[in-house]
Amino acid sequence: MQSHCIEQGTDLPVGAFLRPLTPHADARGSLTEVHRAEWSDTAVVQWNVTRNEAGALRGMHLHLHYDEIYVLPRGAAEIVLYDLRPDSRTLDRCFALDLRAVAPTSLLVPAGVLHGLAFVVPSLLLVGRTREHDGEDDWRCRWDDPDLRATWRPERPLLSDADSGAGSLAELRRMLAAH
Amino acid sequence: MERDALAIPGVALRALQPQRDRRGSLTEFHRSSWPESITIRQLNLLEFVPGSLRGVHLHHRHWDYLCLLSGQLLVGLKDCRGAAAPSPGGATALLALDASQPVSVRIPAGVAHGFFSEQGATLLLAVDCAWDPADGLGCRFDDPALGLAWPTGQPILSARDRMAGSFAELLAAYATALRHPA
């Protein structure tokens, strides 16, 4: 799988982190440590399980006050990150990377980094959050805004109603400035 | 079977609610604020090949919290806690889980447990302590004194579970662990 973005590879926004995970296999199957509290500076207080159809896209989403951790036990995901933190040295840079269940990895996405995930095949994604969901702090913009400078693999992804009705990156910036 | 599990003090079940849309679904597995949950220190993903059994295990310190992601799983529970000391007379339960009806299960310290999957399964298993080999006691899954009616006599086991001792030996080791906490 390939994504086309200004920055490619394992280059990541400041504070984002990729951790390879190790499945321990025996005759019964395998055990993989997905997360340990000491791996993260802040406590994960909620874990969600998402099931994703081939062609589904979740994004672009932004949270100002909590981090997220992604782990993909099944399938494959293309991830686009865009740094919107004013004090970050990776401000306004776009990053693309892949998560694949065959090479299990966890990805920490810090608060202030806009993110979207597209699923090429049916996929299972675990999402850890450092704040419980309360409907607040959920910002978004259109996944295909040209200002993101990201070219996604799916051309007509399956979106939620909220994501398909999202505004532009410029509108998101204006809302953040007024916030 | 659910009633039997709930008869064990501290065991808690929570029906999880998938929110579906055209992309798929989102299911909240854990929130720190849920009374049925635990404070998660470590989260593990376990794959079961068909016919495999993990257990029977007992932790004297940590609690488990789990949810099935795919397949079916039989969870065997045996309460080993007594009023004053470990007891062989605690309640027993066999709980059948199916990933199509997601439910979370909390297993307290002192409740011995085993997991069997006939057709294969994927399990999300959280614990409230970092993994500690000193907090992992076990016994033979098929010791009749456990009172667990597993549907198989010859599951795929780890070498450690295959060589495990009796339920009576487990209770003695549990009593020692409680007297001499590390």
mmCIF file of N, CA and C in Angstrom, chain B residues 25-145:
data_model
loop_
_atom_site.group_PDB
_atom_site.id
_atom_site.type_symbol
_atom_site.label_atom_id
_atom_site.label_comp_id
_atom_site.label_asym_id
_atom_site.label_seq_id
_atom_site.Cartn_x
_atom_site.Cartn_y
_atom_site.Cartn_z
ATOM 1 N N SER B 25 -18.343 -0.484 12.660
ATOM 2 C CA SER B 25 -18.917 -0.254 13.981
ATOM 3 C C SER B 25 -17.842 0.212 14.947
ATOM 4 N N LEU B 26 -18.308 0.808 16.031
ATOM 5 C CA LEU B 26 -17.424 1.210 17.128
ATOM 6 C C LEU B 26 -18.052 0.684 18.420
ATOM 7 N N THR B 27 -17.256 -0.033 19.182
ATOM 8 C CA THR B 27 -17.738 -0.590 20.443
ATOM 9 C C THR B 27 -16.818 -0.122 21.566
ATOM 10 N N GLU B 28 -17.376 0.518 22.550
ATOM 11 C CA GLU B 28 -16.572 0.883 23.718
ATOM 12 C C GLU B 28 -16.342 -0.378 24.533
ATOM 13 N N PHE B 29 -15.059 -0.722 24.716
ATOM 14 C CA PHE B 29 -14.686 -1.937 25.451
ATOM 15 C C PHE B 29 -14.468 -1.613 26.926
ATOM 16 N N HIS B 30 -13.887 -0.437 27.167
ATOM 17 C CA HIS B 30 -13.505 -0.098 28.540
ATOM 18 C C HIS B 30 -13.553 1.409 28.748
ATOM 19 N N ARG B 31 -14.086 1.808 29.876
ATOM 20 C CA ARG B 31 -13.944 3.174 30.376
ATOM 21 C C ARG B 31 -13.535 3.057 31.839
ATOM 22 N N SER B 32 -12.572 3.889 32.243
ATOM 23 C CA SER B 32 -12.118 3.847 33.636
ATOM 24 C C SER B 32 -13.268 4.110 34.601
ATOM 25 N N SER B 33 -14.251 4.873 34.158
ATOM 26 C CA SER B 33 -15.347 5.266 35.057
ATOM 27 C C SER B 33 -16.412 4.176 35.209
ATOM 28 N N TRP B 34 -16.350 3.110 34.383
ATOM 29 C CA TRP B 34 -17.371 2.063 34.499
ATOM 30 C C TRP B 34 -17.152 1.261 35.783
ATOM 31 N N PRO B 35 -18.203 1.061 36.562
ATOM 32 C CA PRO B 35 -18.027 0.285 37.803
ATOM 33 C C PRO B 35 -17.649 -1.174 37.546
ATOM 34 N N GLU B 36 -17.982 -1.708 36.353
ATOM 35 C CA GLU B 36 -17.674 -3.119 36.071
ATOM 36 C C GLU B 36 -16.254 -3.303 35.555
ATOM 37 N N SER B 37 -15.508 -2.211 35.362
ATOM 38 C CA SER B 37 -14.204 -2.330 34.729
ATOM 39 C C SER B 37 -13.086 -2.347 35.771
ATOM 40 N N ILE B 38 -11.840 -2.257 35.308
ATOM 41 C CA ILE B 38 -10.669 -2.218 36.177
ATOM 42 C C ILE B 38 -9.792 -1.062 35.688
ATOM 43 N N THR B 39 -8.777 -0.717 36.445
ATOM 44 C CA THR B 39 -7.773 0.227 35.953
ATOM 45 C C THR B 39 -6.777 -0.572 35.123
ATOM 46 N N ILE B 40 -6.754 -0.323 33.821
ATOM 47 C CA ILE B 40 -5.939 -1.166 32.934
ATOM 48 C C ILE B 40 -4.474 -0.741 32.990
ATOM 49 N N ARG B 41 -3.615 -1.695 33.382
ATOM 50 C CA ARG B 41 -2.166 -1.449 33.363
ATOM 51 C C ARG B 41 -1.540 -2.099 32.127
ATOM 52 N N GLN B 42 -2.173 -3.128 31.620
ATOM 53 C CA GLN B 42 -1.635 -3.821 30.449
ATOM 54 C C GLN B 42 -2.787 -4.431 29.661
ATOM 55 N N LEU B 43 -2.676 -4.334 28.341
ATOM 56 C CA LEU B 43 -3.707 -4.873 27.457
ATOM 57 C C LEU B 43 -3.045 -5.881 26.531
ATOM 58 N N ASN B 44 -3.586 -7.086 26.483
ATOM 59 C CA ASN B 44 -3.017 -8.154 25.660
ATOM 60 C C ASN B 44 -4.029 -8.628 24.632
ATOM 61 N N LEU B 45 -3.504 -9.093 23.511
ATOM 62 C CA LEU B 45 -4.333 -9.682 22.464
ATOM 63 C C LEU B 45 -3.966 -11.160 22.380
ATOM 64 N N LEU B 46 -4.951 -12.036 22.557
ATOM 65 C CA LEU B 46 -4.690 -13.472 22.553
ATOM 66 C C LEU B 46 -5.409 -14.131 21.381
ATOM 67 N N GLU B 47 -4.646 -14.881 20.597
ATOM 68 C CA GLU B 47 -5.233 -15.680 19.517
ATOM 69 C C GLU B 47 -5.295 -17.131 19.996
ATOM 70 N N PHE B 48 -6.453 -17.754 19.811
ATOM 71 C CA PHE B 48 -6.636 -19.159 20.167
ATOM 72 C C PHE B 48 -6.776 -19.980 18.892
ATOM 73 N N VAL B 49 -5.942 -20.999 18.713
ATOM 74 C CA VAL B 49 -6.179 -21.918 17.602
ATOM 75 C C VAL B 49 -7.330 -22.832 18.020
ATOM 76 N N PRO B 50 -8.055 -23.418 17.038
ATOM 77 C CA PRO B 50 -9.174 -24.301 17.397
ATOM 78 C C PRO B 50 -8.703 -25.427 18.320
ATOM 79 N N GLY B 51 -9.477 -25.660 19.362
ATOM 80 C CA GLY B 51 -9.179 -26.753 20.285
ATOM 81 C C GLY B 51 -8.203 -26.397 21.381
ATOM 82 N N SER B 52 -7.855 -25.110 21.534
ATOM 83 C CA SER B 52 -6.843 -24.745 22.534
ATOM 84 C C SER B 52 -7.492 -24.281 23.836
ATOM 85 N N LEU B 53 -6.786 -24.524 24.915
ATOM 86 C CA LEU B 53 -7.250 -24.132 26.250
ATOM 87 C C LEU B 53 -6.103 -23.463 26.993
ATOM 88 N N ARG B 54 -6.372 -22.341 27.615
ATOM 89 C CA ARG B 54 -5.388 -21.653 28.466
ATOM 90 C C ARG B 54 -5.899 -21.736 29.892
ATOM 91 N N GLY B 55 -5.090 -22.330 30.765
ATOM 92 C CA GLY B 55 -5.495 -22.433 32.155
ATOM 93 C C GLY B 55 -5.366 -23.865 32.655
ATOM 94 N N VAL B 56 -5.860 -24.109 33.845
ATOM 95 C CA VAL B 56 -6.571 -23.144 34.704
ATOM 96 C C VAL B 56 -5.550 -22.320 35.488
ATOM 97 N N HIS B 57 -5.749 -20.999 35.523
ATOM 98 C CA HIS B 57 -4.809 -20.082 36.163
ATOM 99 C C HIS B 57 -5.491 -19.338 37.311
ATOM 100 N N LEU B 58 -4.662 -18.860 38.225
ATOM 101 C CA LEU B 58 -5.188 -18.063 39.335
ATOM 102 C C LEU B 58 -4.173 -16.977 39.678
ATOM 103 N N HIS B 59 -4.654 -15.784 39.907
ATOM 104 C CA HIS B 59 -3.790 -14.677 40.324
ATOM 105 C C HIS B 59 -4.205 -14.267 41.735
ATOM 106 N N HIS B 60 -3.224 -14.087 42.611
ATOM 107 C CA HIS B 60 -3.597 -13.694 43.969
ATOM 108 C C HIS B 60 -3.664 -12.185 44.108
ATOM 109 N N ARG B 61 -3.118 -11.454 43.104
ATOM 110 C CA ARG B 61 -3.105 -9.997 43.184
ATOM 111 C C ARG B 61 -3.958 -9.325 42.113
ATOM 112 N N HIS B 62 -3.787 -9.724 40.866
ATOM 113 C CA HIS B 62 -4.390 -8.895 39.819
ATOM 114 C C HIS B 62 -5.752 -9.402 39.332
ATOM 115 N N TRP B 63 -6.503 -8.467 38.813
ATOM 116 C CA TRP B 63 -7.828 -8.727 38.259
ATOM 117 C C TRP B 63 -7.719 -8.705 36.737
ATOM 118 N N ASP B 64 -8.567 -9.472 36.085
ATOM 119 C CA ASP B 64 -8.629 -9.529 34.623
ATOM 120 C C ASP B 64 -9.925 -8.879 34.138
ATOM 121 N N TYR B 65 -9.853 -8.348 32.926
ATOM 122 C CA TYR B 65 -11.049 -7.757 32.306
ATOM 123 C C TYR B 65 -10.941 -8.079 30.817
ATOM 124 N N LEU B 66 -11.943 -8.690 30.240
ATOM 125 C CA LEU B 66 -11.775 -9.213 28.888
ATOM 126 C C LEU B 66 -13.018 -9.031 28.032
ATOM 127 N N CYS B 67 -12.778 -9.204 26.735
ATOM 128 C CA CYS B 67 -13.861 -9.133 25.757
ATOM 129 C C CYS B 67 -13.422 -9.924 24.538
ATOM 130 N N LEU B 68 -14.329 -10.670 23.957
ATOM 131 C CA LEU B 68 -14.010 -11.500 22.798
ATOM 132 C C LEU B 68 -14.152 -10.668 21.522
ATOM 133 N N LEU B 69 -13.120 -10.693 20.665
ATOM 134 C CA LEU B 69 -13.173 -9.920 19.413
ATOM 135 C C LEU B 69 -13.665 -10.758 18.236
ATOM 136 N N SER B 70 -13.364 -12.063 18.262
ATOM 137 C CA SER B 70 -13.891 -12.926 17.208
ATOM 138 C C SER B 70 -14.031 -14.341 17.748
ATOM 139 N N GLY B 71 -14.966 -15.103 17.181
ATOM 140 C CA GLY B 71 -15.156 -16.501 17.543
ATOM 141 C C GLY B 71 -15.986 -16.697 18.799
ATOM 142 N N GLN B 72 -15.835 -17.890 19.348
ATOM 143 C CA GLN B 72 -16.540 -18.248 20.583
ATOM 144 C C GLN B 72 -15.531 -18.751 21.604
ATOM 145 N N LEU B 73 -15.854 -18.534 22.861
ATOM 146 C CA LEU B 73 -14.931 -18.912 23.934
ATOM 147 C C LEU B 73 -15.739 -19.361 25.145
ATOM 148 N N LEU B 74 -15.272 -20.439 25.750
ATOM 149 C CA LEU B 74 -15.865 -20.915 26.995
ATOM 150 C C LEU B 74 -14.946 -20.481 28.139
ATOM 151 N N VAL B 75 -15.505 -19.742 29.091
ATOM 152 C CA VAL B 75 -14.731 -19.250 30.234
ATOM 153 C C VAL B 75 -15.143 -20.063 31.463
ATOM 154 N N GLY B 76 -14.194 -20.812 32.025
ATOM 155 C CA GLY B 76 -14.465 -21.576 33.246
ATOM 156 C C GLY B 76 -13.975 -20.800 34.450
ATOM 157 N N LEU B 77 -14.807 -20.698 35.489
ATOM 158 C CA LEU B 77 -14.470 -19.923 36.686
ATOM 159 C C LEU B 77 -14.659 -20.783 37.930
ATOM 160 N N LYS B 78 -13.740 -20.647 38.862
ATOM 161 C CA LYS B 78 -13.861 -21.355 40.142
ATOM 162 C C LYS B 78 -13.378 -20.417 41.249
ATOM 163 N N ASP B 79 -14.288 -20.056 42.136
ATOM 164 C CA ASP B 79 -13.932 -19.138 43.222
ATOM 165 C C ASP B 79 -13.090 -19.889 44.251
ATOM 166 N N CYS B 80 -11.890 -19.407 44.504
ATOM 167 C CA CYS B 80 -10.979 -20.068 45.449
ATOM 168 C C CYS B 80 -10.856 -19.294 46.756
ATOM 169 N N ARG B 81 -11.609 -18.229 46.883
ATOM 170 C CA ARG B 81 -11.503 -17.400 48.079
ATOM 171 C C ARG B 81 -12.420 -17.960 49.166
ATOM 172 N N GLY B 82 -11.952 -17.990 50.360
ATOM 173 C CA GLY B 82 -12.799 -18.389 51.476
ATOM 174 C C GLY B 82 -12.938 -17.220 52.424
ATOM 175 N N ALA B 83 -13.740 -17.387 53.462
ATOM 176 C CA ALA B 83 -13.958 -16.287 54.418
ATOM 177 C C ALA B 83 -12.641 -15.915 55.100
ATOM 178 N N ALA B 84 -11.862 -16.927 55.487
ATOM 179 C CA ALA B 84 -10.618 -16.654 56.217
ATOM 180 C C ALA B 84 -9.396 -17.109 55.440
ATOM 181 N N ALA B 85 -9.564 -18.132 54.619
ATOM 182 C CA ALA B 85 -8.432 -18.717 53.884
ATOM 183 C C ALA B 85 -8.973 -19.337 52.606
ATOM 184 N N PRO B 86 -8.087 -19.611 51.630
ATOM 185 C CA PRO B 86 -8.553 -20.239 50.391
ATOM 186 C C PRO B 86 -9.378 -21.488 50.676
ATOM 187 N N SER B 87 -10.431 -21.651 49.880
ATOM 188 C CA SER B 87 -11.371 -22.746 50.142
ATOM 189 C C SER B 87 -11.678 -23.508 48.857
ATOM 190 N N PRO B 88 -11.827 -24.836 48.942
ATOM 191 C CA PRO B 88 -12.182 -25.614 47.748
ATOM 192 C C PRO B 88 -13.674 -25.579 47.445
ATOM 193 N N GLY B 89 -14.467 -24.966 48.321
ATOM 194 C CA GLY B 89 -15.921 -25.069 48.179
ATOM 195 C C GLY B 89 -16.583 -23.908 47.461
ATOM 196 N N GLY B 90 -15.789 -23.062 46.784
ATOM 197 C CA GLY B 90 -16.364 -21.879 46.140
ATOM 198 C C GLY B 90 -17.194 -22.210 44.902
ATOM 199 N N ALA B 91 -17.947 -21.223 44.444
ATOM 200 C CA ALA B 91 -18.848 -21.407 43.305
ATOM 201 C C ALA B 91 -18.069 -21.637 42.005
ATOM 202 N N THR B 92 -18.713 -22.325 41.074
ATOM 203 C CA THR B 92 -18.147 -22.674 39.769
ATOM 204 C C THR B 92 -19.072 -22.143 38.682
ATOM 205 N N ALA B 93 -18.501 -21.730 37.551
ATOM 206 C CA ALA B 93 -19.345 -21.300 36.436
ATOM 207 C C ALA B 93 -18.640 -21.569 35.116
ATOM 208 N N LEU B 94 -19.407 -21.897 34.099
ATOM 209 C CA LEU B 94 -18.903 -21.984 32.722
ATOM 210 C C LEU B 94 -19.696 -20.967 31.924
ATOM 211 N N LEU B 95 -18.991 -20.017 31.335
ATOM 212 C CA LEU B 95 -19.647 -18.902 30.652
ATOM 213 C C LEU B 95 -19.335 -18.997 29.161
ATOM 214 N N ALA B 96 -20.358 -19.069 28.314
ATOM 215 C CA ALA B 96 -20.139 -19.164 26.865
ATOM 216 C C ALA B 96 -20.181 -17.772 26.250
ATOM 217 N N LEU B 97 -19.063 -17.336 25.665
ATOM 218 C CA LEU B 97 -19.003 -16.013 25.037
ATOM 219 C C LEU B 97 -19.029 -16.161 23.526
ATOM 220 N N ASP B 98 -19.700 -15.218 22.868
ATOM 221 C CA ASP B 98 -19.763 -15.191 21.407
ATOM 222 C C ASP B 98 -19.484 -13.744 20.975
ATOM 223 N N ALA B 99 -18.508 -13.572 20.075
ATOM 224 C CA ALA B 99 -18.110 -12.214 19.688
ATOM 225 C C ALA B 99 -19.249 -11.441 19.022
ATOM 226 N N SER B 100 -20.239 -12.151 18.497
ATOM 227 C CA SER B 100 -21.344 -11.435 17.850
ATOM 228 C C SER B 100 -22.267 -10.769 18.880
ATOM 229 N N GLN B 101 -22.141 -11.147 20.142
ATOM 230 C CA GLN B 101 -22.900 -10.491 21.209
ATOM 231 C C GLN B 101 -21.900 -10.033 22.266
ATOM 232 N N PRO B 102 -21.203 -8.899 21.978
ATOM 233 C CA PRO B 102 -20.055 -8.541 22.811
ATOM 234 C C PRO B 102 -20.433 -8.204 24.246
ATOM 235 N N VAL B 103 -19.661 -8.756 25.141
ATOM 236 C CA VAL B 103 -19.868 -8.536 26.561
ATOM 237 C C VAL B 103 -18.485 -8.474 27.195
ATOM 238 N N SER B 104 -18.306 -7.626 28.194
ATOM 239 C CA SER B 104 -17.037 -7.636 28.918
ATOM 240 C C SER B 104 -17.228 -8.444 30.196
ATOM 241 N N VAL B 105 -16.149 -9.100 30.610
ATOM 242 C CA VAL B 105 -16.181 -9.941 31.815
ATOM 243 C C VAL B 105 -15.033 -9.509 32.715
ATOM 244 N N ARG B 106 -15.327 -9.264 33.979
ATOM 245 C CA ARG B 106 -14.290 -8.952 34.959
ATOM 246 C C ARG B 106 -14.106 -10.156 35.881
ATOM 247 N N ILE B 107 -12.843 -10.578 36.048
ATOM 248 C CA ILE B 107 -12.524 -11.736 36.898
ATOM 249 C C ILE B 107 -11.642 -11.245 38.050
ATOM 250 N N PRO B 108 -12.117 -11.341 39.281
ATOM 251 C CA PRO B 108 -11.313 -10.835 40.413
ATOM 252 C C PRO B 108 -10.128 -11.740 40.726
ATOM 253 N N ALA B 109 -9.151 -11.191 41.446
ATOM 254 C CA ALA B 109 -8.076 -12.003 42.003
ATOM 255 C C ALA B 109 -8.707 -13.064 42.892
ATOM 256 N N GLY B 110 -8.137 -14.263 42.876
ATOM 257 C CA GLY B 110 -8.653 -15.328 43.723
ATOM 258 C C GLY B 110 -9.695 -16.196 43.048
ATOM 259 N N VAL B 111 -10.083 -15.843 41.819
ATOM 260 C CA VAL B 111 -11.015 -16.677 41.051
ATOM 261 C C VAL B 111 -10.215 -17.373 39.946
ATOM 262 N N ALA B 112 -10.079 -18.688 40.068
ATOM 263 C CA ALA B 112 -9.330 -19.453 39.059
ATOM 264 C C ALA B 112 -10.129 -19.470 37.760
ATOM 265 N N HIS B 113 -9.403 -19.460 36.622
ATOM 266 C CA HIS B 113 -10.103 -19.356 35.352
ATOM 267 C C HIS B 113 -9.350 -20.087 34.242
ATOM 268 N N GLY B 114 -10.128 -20.566 33.297
ATOM 269 C CA GLY B 114 -9.562 -21.183 32.096
ATOM 270 C C GLY B 114 -10.378 -20.765 30.902
ATOM 271 N N PHE B 115 -9.733 -20.728 29.715
ATOM 272 C CA PHE B 115 -10.411 -20.301 28.488
ATOM 273 C C PHE B 115 -10.259 -21.404 27.447
ATOM 274 N N PHE B 116 -11.370 -21.861 26.880
ATOM 275 C CA PHE B 116 -11.308 -22.895 25.846
ATOM 276 C C PHE B 116 -12.032 -22.419 24.593
ATOM 277 N N SER B 117 -11.390 -22.620 23.431
ATOM 278 C CA SER B 117 -12.039 -22.276 22.175
ATOM 279 C C SER B 117 -12.078 -23.494 21.251
ATOM 280 N N GLU B 118 -13.273 -23.890 20.901
ATOM 281 C CA GLU B 118 -13.446 -25.059 20.032
ATOM 282 C C GLU B 118 -13.071 -24.737 18.587
ATOM 283 N N GLN B 119 -13.471 -23.539 18.121
ATOM 284 C CA GLN B 119 -13.311 -23.200 16.702
ATOM 285 C C GLN B 119 -12.263 -22.119 16.444
ATOM 286 N N GLY B 120 -11.635 -21.611 17.489
ATOM 287 C CA GLY B 120 -10.680 -20.508 17.334
ATOM 288 C C GLY B 120 -11.313 -19.204 17.773
ATOM 289 N N ALA B 121 -10.501 -18.300 18.313
ATOM 290 C CA ALA B 121 -11.043 -17.052 18.858
ATOM 291 C C ALA B 121 -9.928 -16.025 19.004
ATOM 292 N N THR B 122 -10.335 -14.757 19.106
ATOM 293 C CA THR B 122 -9.415 -13.663 19.414
ATOM 294 C C THR B 122 -9.951 -12.952 20.650
ATOM 295 N N LEU B 123 -9.110 -12.811 21.652
ATOM 296 C CA LEU B 123 -9.540 -12.274 22.940
ATOM 297 C C LEU B 123 -8.712 -11.055 23.297
ATOM 298 N N LEU B 124 -9.395 -10.008 23.766
ATOM 299 C CA LEU B 124 -8.727 -8.833 24.316
ATOM 300 C C LEU B 124 -8.750 -9.009 25.827
ATOM 301 N N LEU B 125 -7.567 -9.030 26.443
ATOM 302 C CA LEU B 125 -7.472 -9.344 27.866
ATOM 303 C C LEU B 125 -6.667 -8.253 28.568
ATOM 304 N N ALA B 126 -7.305 -7.560 29.489
ATOM 305 C CA ALA B 126 -6.647 -6.474 30.218
ATOM 306 C C ALA B 126 -6.396 -6.906 31.651
ATOM 307 N N VAL B 127 -5.307 -6.398 32.243
ATOM 308 C CA VAL B 127 -5.007 -6.684 33.644
ATOM 309 C C VAL B 127 -4.681 -5.369 34.361
ATOM 310 N N ASP B 128 -4.868 -5.379 35.693
ATOM 311 C CA ASP B 128 -4.671 -4.130 36.443
ATOM 312 C C ASP B 128 -3.301 -4.061 37.112
ATOM 313 N N CYS B 129 -2.390 -4.985 36.775
ATOM 314 C CA CYS B 129 -0.996 -4.932 37.230
ATOM 315 C C CYS B 129 -0.122 -5.250 36.031
ATOM 316 N N ALA B 130 1.103 -4.725 36.040
ATOM 317 C CA ALA B 130 2.055 -5.160 35.016
ATOM 318 C C ALA B 130 2.287 -6.657 35.204
ATOM 319 N N TRP B 131 2.556 -7.366 34.113
ATOM 320 C CA TRP B 131 2.712 -8.818 34.172
ATOM 321 C C TRP B 131 3.811 -9.206 35.145
ATOM 322 N N ASP B 132 3.487 -10.164 36.016
ATOM 323 C CA ASP B 132 4.428 -10.596 37.045
ATOM 324 C C ASP B 132 4.349 -12.121 37.129
ATOM 325 N N PRO B 133 5.437 -12.812 36.768
ATOM 326 C CA PRO B 133 5.380 -14.279 36.772
ATOM 327 C C PRO B 133 5.061 -14.844 38.157
ATOM 328 N N ALA B 134 5.332 -14.064 39.237
ATOM 329 C CA ALA B 134 5.035 -14.554 40.587
ATOM 330 C C ALA B 134 3.536 -14.539 40.871
ATOM 331 N N ASP B 135 2.772 -13.865 40.009
ATOM 332 C CA ASP B 135 1.324 -13.787 40.225
ATOM 333 C C ASP B 135 0.585 -14.671 39.227
ATOM 334 N N GLY B 136 1.162 -15.817 38.926
ATOM 335 C CA GLY B 136 0.538 -16.738 37.973
ATOM 336 C C GLY B 136 0.578 -18.167 38.467
ATOM 337 N N LEU B 137 -0.405 -18.535 39.290
ATOM 338 C CA LEU B 137 -0.511 -19.916 39.771
ATOM 339 C C LEU B 137 -1.414 -20.688 38.815
ATOM 340 N N GLY B 138 -1.352 -22.021 38.891
ATOM 341 C CA GLY B 138 -2.212 -22.793 38.003
ATOM 342 C C GLY B 138 -2.393 -24.217 38.477
ATOM 343 N N CYS B 139 -3.341 -24.907 37.840
ATOM 344 C CA CYS B 139 -3.536 -26.338 38.104
ATOM 345 C C CYS B 139 -4.055 -26.998 36.833
ATOM 346 N N ARG B 140 -4.142 -28.322 36.835
ATOM 347 C CA ARG B 140 -4.674 -29.070 35.694
ATOM 348 C C ARG B 140 -6.112 -28.627 35.414
ATOM 349 N N PHE B 141 -6.394 -28.343 34.154
ATOM 350 C CA PHE B 141 -7.742 -27.884 33.776
ATOM 351 C C PHE B 141 -8.803 -28.932 34.091
ATOM 352 N N ASP B 142 -8.378 -30.229 34.098
ATOM 353 C CA ASP B 142 -9.359 -31.317 34.210
ATOM 354 C C ASP B 142 -9.360 -31.963 35.588
ATOM 355 N N ASP B 143 -8.805 -31.273 36.588
ATOM 356 C CA ASP B 143 -8.893 -31.822 37.944
ATOM 357 C C ASP B 143 -10.369 -31.863 38.336
ATOM 358 N N PRO B 144 -10.903 -33.050 38.670
ATOM 359 C CA PRO B 144 -12.344 -33.142 38.980
ATOM 360 C C PRO B 144 -12.757 -32.240 40.140
ATOM 361 N N ALA B 145 -11.814 -31.927 41.028
ATOM 362 C CA ALA B 145 -12.157 -31.092 42.187
ATOM 363 C C ALA B 145 -12.537 -29.668 41.774
#
